[in-house]
Amino acid sequence: MPILSKETKAAILGAIHLKTESVDVPEWGDGVTILVSEMSGLARDAFYAKKEGGKVPISQSQADLLLATVVDETGALVLDESDVASLQAQGTAVLDRVVAVAVRLNGMQPAAVEDAVKNSAAAPSGDSGSSSASTSASQ
């Protein structure tokens, strides 16, 4: 596996490395499957920016999350703002099942979000001085 360097930077950072997972949605038709994706950093920023300033109904929040995470085989978003009302009208079992996958893929479980905030606040600025290689199996 290549290590990020000046020589490999363009190839590594230029490729999209977002996890996806198929979710069967038989309620929407025989054999219907949707593809749920991890969000990019910018997409996640936009998702959270929509939540600022007040309470959002659960179905609205779920619809917004699906807009940000349901993709086609090429990774392009499938849903848009015009689909929000139709998504909100869907059964809660379907919304909950698909949203659960989006939440898991994006590390948005309450404990994960709290840990990320703590780690972000506690992270030192600049170099850590560590030369340890990453042991992440997901790369």
Tab-separated table of N, CA and C in Angstrom, residues 25 28 32-37 43 50 59-88 90 94-95 98-99 102:
chain	number	residue	atom	x	y	z
A	25	VAL	N	-34.853	-2.470	-0.151
A	25	VAL	CA	-36.051	-1.724	0.225
A	25	VAL	C	-37.247	-2.355	-0.490
A	28	TRP	N	-40.521	-0.540	-1.478
A	28	TRP	CA	-40.567	0.344	-2.640
A	28	TRP	C	-40.699	-0.420	-3.951
A	32	VAL	N	-36.088	-3.847	-5.139
A	32	VAL	CA	-35.503	-2.508	-5.072
A	32	VAL	C	-34.396	-2.476	-4.017
A	33	THR	N	-33.249	-1.993	-4.445
A	33	THR	CA	-32.094	-1.815	-3.577
A	33	THR	C	-31.563	-0.409	-3.790
A	34	ILE	N	-31.158	0.229	-2.706
A	34	ILE	CA	-30.521	1.542	-2.843
A	34	ILE	C	-29.103	1.438	-2.323
A	35	LEU	N	-28.274	2.343	-2.771
A	35	LEU	CA	-26.878	2.387	-2.382
A	35	LEU	C	-26.682	3.600	-1.476
A	36	VAL	N	-26.239	3.350	-0.248
A	36	VAL	CA	-26.007	4.406	0.735
A	36	VAL	C	-24.504	4.615	0.847
A	37	SER	N	-24.089	5.865	0.865
A	37	SER	CA	-22.669	6.200	0.849
A	37	SER	C	-22.247	6.992	2.078
A	43	ALA	N	-19.791	17.429	2.253
A	43	ALA	CA	-21.200	17.044	2.304
A	43	ALA	C	-21.681	16.974	3.751
A	50	LYS	N	-27.479	22.579	7.783
A	50	LYS	CA	-28.941	22.620	7.671
A	50	LYS	C	-29.612	22.478	9.033
A	59	SER	N	-38.557	13.361	10.438
A	59	SER	CA	-38.674	12.949	9.035
A	59	SER	C	-37.906	13.890	8.109
A	60	GLN	N	-37.842	15.164	8.452
A	60	GLN	CA	-37.063	16.128	7.659
A	60	GLN	C	-35.576	15.815	7.770
A	61	SER	N	-35.120	15.555	8.979
A	61	SER	CA	-33.711	15.220	9.197
A	61	SER	C	-33.345	13.927	8.470
A	62	GLN	N	-34.243	12.927	8.544
A	62	GLN	CA	-33.984	11.670	7.844
A	62	GLN	C	-33.932	11.901	6.337
A	63	ALA	N	-34.868	12.680	5.811
A	63	ALA	CA	-34.873	12.966	4.377
A	63	ALA	C	-33.593	13.688	3.969
A	64	ASP	N	-33.170	14.662	4.767
A	64	ASP	CA	-31.931	15.391	4.464
A	64	ASP	C	-30.729	14.450	4.444
A	65	LEU	N	-30.698	13.500	5.377
A	65	LEU	CA	-29.592	12.545	5.407
A	65	LEU	C	-29.610	11.649	4.167
A	66	LEU	N	-30.788	11.232	3.737
A	66	LEU	CA	-30.873	10.407	2.523
A	66	LEU	C	-30.452	11.210	1.295
A	67	LEU	N	-30.812	12.496	1.238
A	67	LEU	CA	-30.374	13.337	0.122
A	67	LEU	C	-28.851	13.367	0.037
A	68	ALA	N	-28.199	13.343	1.192
A	68	ALA	CA	-26.739	13.459	1.249
A	68	ALA	C	-26.012	12.132	1.092
A	69	THR	N	-26.756	10.998	1.136
A	69	THR	CA	-26.062	9.711	1.166
A	69	THR	C	-26.523	8.671	0.148
A	70	VAL	N	-27.681	8.841	-0.472
A	70	VAL	CA	-28.144	7.847	-1.453
A	70	VAL	C	-27.539	8.185	-2.810
A	71	VAL	N	-26.777	7.222	-3.346
A	71	VAL	CA	-26.029	7.442	-4.580
A	71	VAL	C	-26.336	6.347	-5.600
A	72	ASP	N	-25.891	6.573	-6.838
A	72	ASP	CA	-25.988	5.529	-7.860
A	72	ASP	C	-24.657	4.784	-7.927
A	73	GLU	N	-24.532	3.907	-8.909
A	73	GLU	CA	-23.326	3.083	-9.024
A	73	GLU	C	-22.057	3.896	-9.243
A	74	THR	N	-22.198	5.111	-9.758
A	74	THR	CA	-21.021	5.953	-10.001
A	74	THR	C	-20.672	6.830	-8.807
A	75	GLY	N	-21.520	6.809	-7.776
A	75	GLY	CA	-21.297	7.647	-6.599
A	75	GLY	C	-22.004	8.981	-6.661
A	76	ALA	N	-22.766	9.232	-7.728
A	76	ALA	CA	-23.504	10.490	-7.857
A	76	ALA	C	-24.763	10.441	-6.999
A	77	LEU	N	-25.062	11.558	-6.336
A	77	LEU	CA	-26.274	11.636	-5.526
A	77	LEU	C	-27.504	11.432	-6.401
A	78	VAL	N	-28.478	10.716	-5.875
A	78	VAL	CA	-29.686	10.380	-6.629
A	78	VAL	C	-30.842	11.310	-6.274
A	79	LEU	N	-30.959	11.651	-5.009
A	79	LEU	CA	-32.093	12.436	-4.526
A	79	LEU	C	-31.742	13.914	-4.444
A	80	ASP	N	-32.790	14.766	-4.508
A	80	ASP	CA	-32.574	16.203	-4.362
A	80	ASP	C	-33.708	16.809	-3.542
A	81	GLU	N	-33.655	18.098	-3.329
A	81	GLU	CA	-34.621	18.802	-2.473
A	81	GLU	C	-36.074	18.549	-2.894
A	82	SER	N	-36.306	18.332	-4.180
A	82	SER	CA	-37.678	18.090	-4.640
A	82	SER	C	-38.236	16.755	-4.147
A	83	ASP	N	-37.365	15.889	-3.605
A	83	ASP	CA	-37.784	14.577	-3.112
A	83	ASP	C	-38.084	14.551	-1.615
A	84	VAL	N	-37.845	15.642	-0.907
A	84	VAL	CA	-37.976	15.647	0.548
A	84	VAL	C	-39.379	15.267	0.993
A	85	ALA	N	-40.405	15.910	0.459
A	85	ALA	CA	-41.786	15.620	0.886
A	85	ALA	C	-42.149	14.165	0.608
A	86	SER	N	-41.725	13.633	-0.529
A	86	SER	CA	-42.014	12.236	-0.862
A	86	SER	C	-41.296	11.291	0.096
A	87	LEU	N	-40.071	11.629	0.468
A	87	LEU	CA	-39.341	10.805	1.434
A	87	LEU	C	-40.014	10.857	2.799
A	88	GLN	N	-40.448	12.034	3.218
A	88	GLN	CA	-41.116	12.173	4.510
A	88	GLN	C	-42.418	11.371	4.549
A	90	GLN	N	-42.822	8.421	3.309
A	90	GLN	CA	-42.531	6.991	3.335
A	90	GLN	C	-42.715	6.445	4.752
A	94	VAL	N	-38.960	1.942	6.816
A	94	VAL	CA	-38.020	2.102	5.697
A	94	VAL	C	-37.026	3.214	6.008
A	95	LEU	N	-37.547	4.357	6.426
A	95	LEU	CA	-36.654	5.480	6.724
A	95	LEU	C	-35.658	5.098	7.817
A	98	VAL	N	-32.873	2.618	6.420
A	98	VAL	CA	-31.885	3.238	5.534
A	98	VAL	C	-31.042	4.259	6.296
A	99	VAL	N	-31.682	5.042	7.141
A	99	VAL	CA	-30.963	6.045	7.925
A	99	VAL	C	-29.968	5.376	8.870
A	102	ALA	N	-26.879	4.851	6.939
A	102	ALA	CA	-26.191	6.125	6.697
A	102	ALA	C	-25.509	6.626	7.958
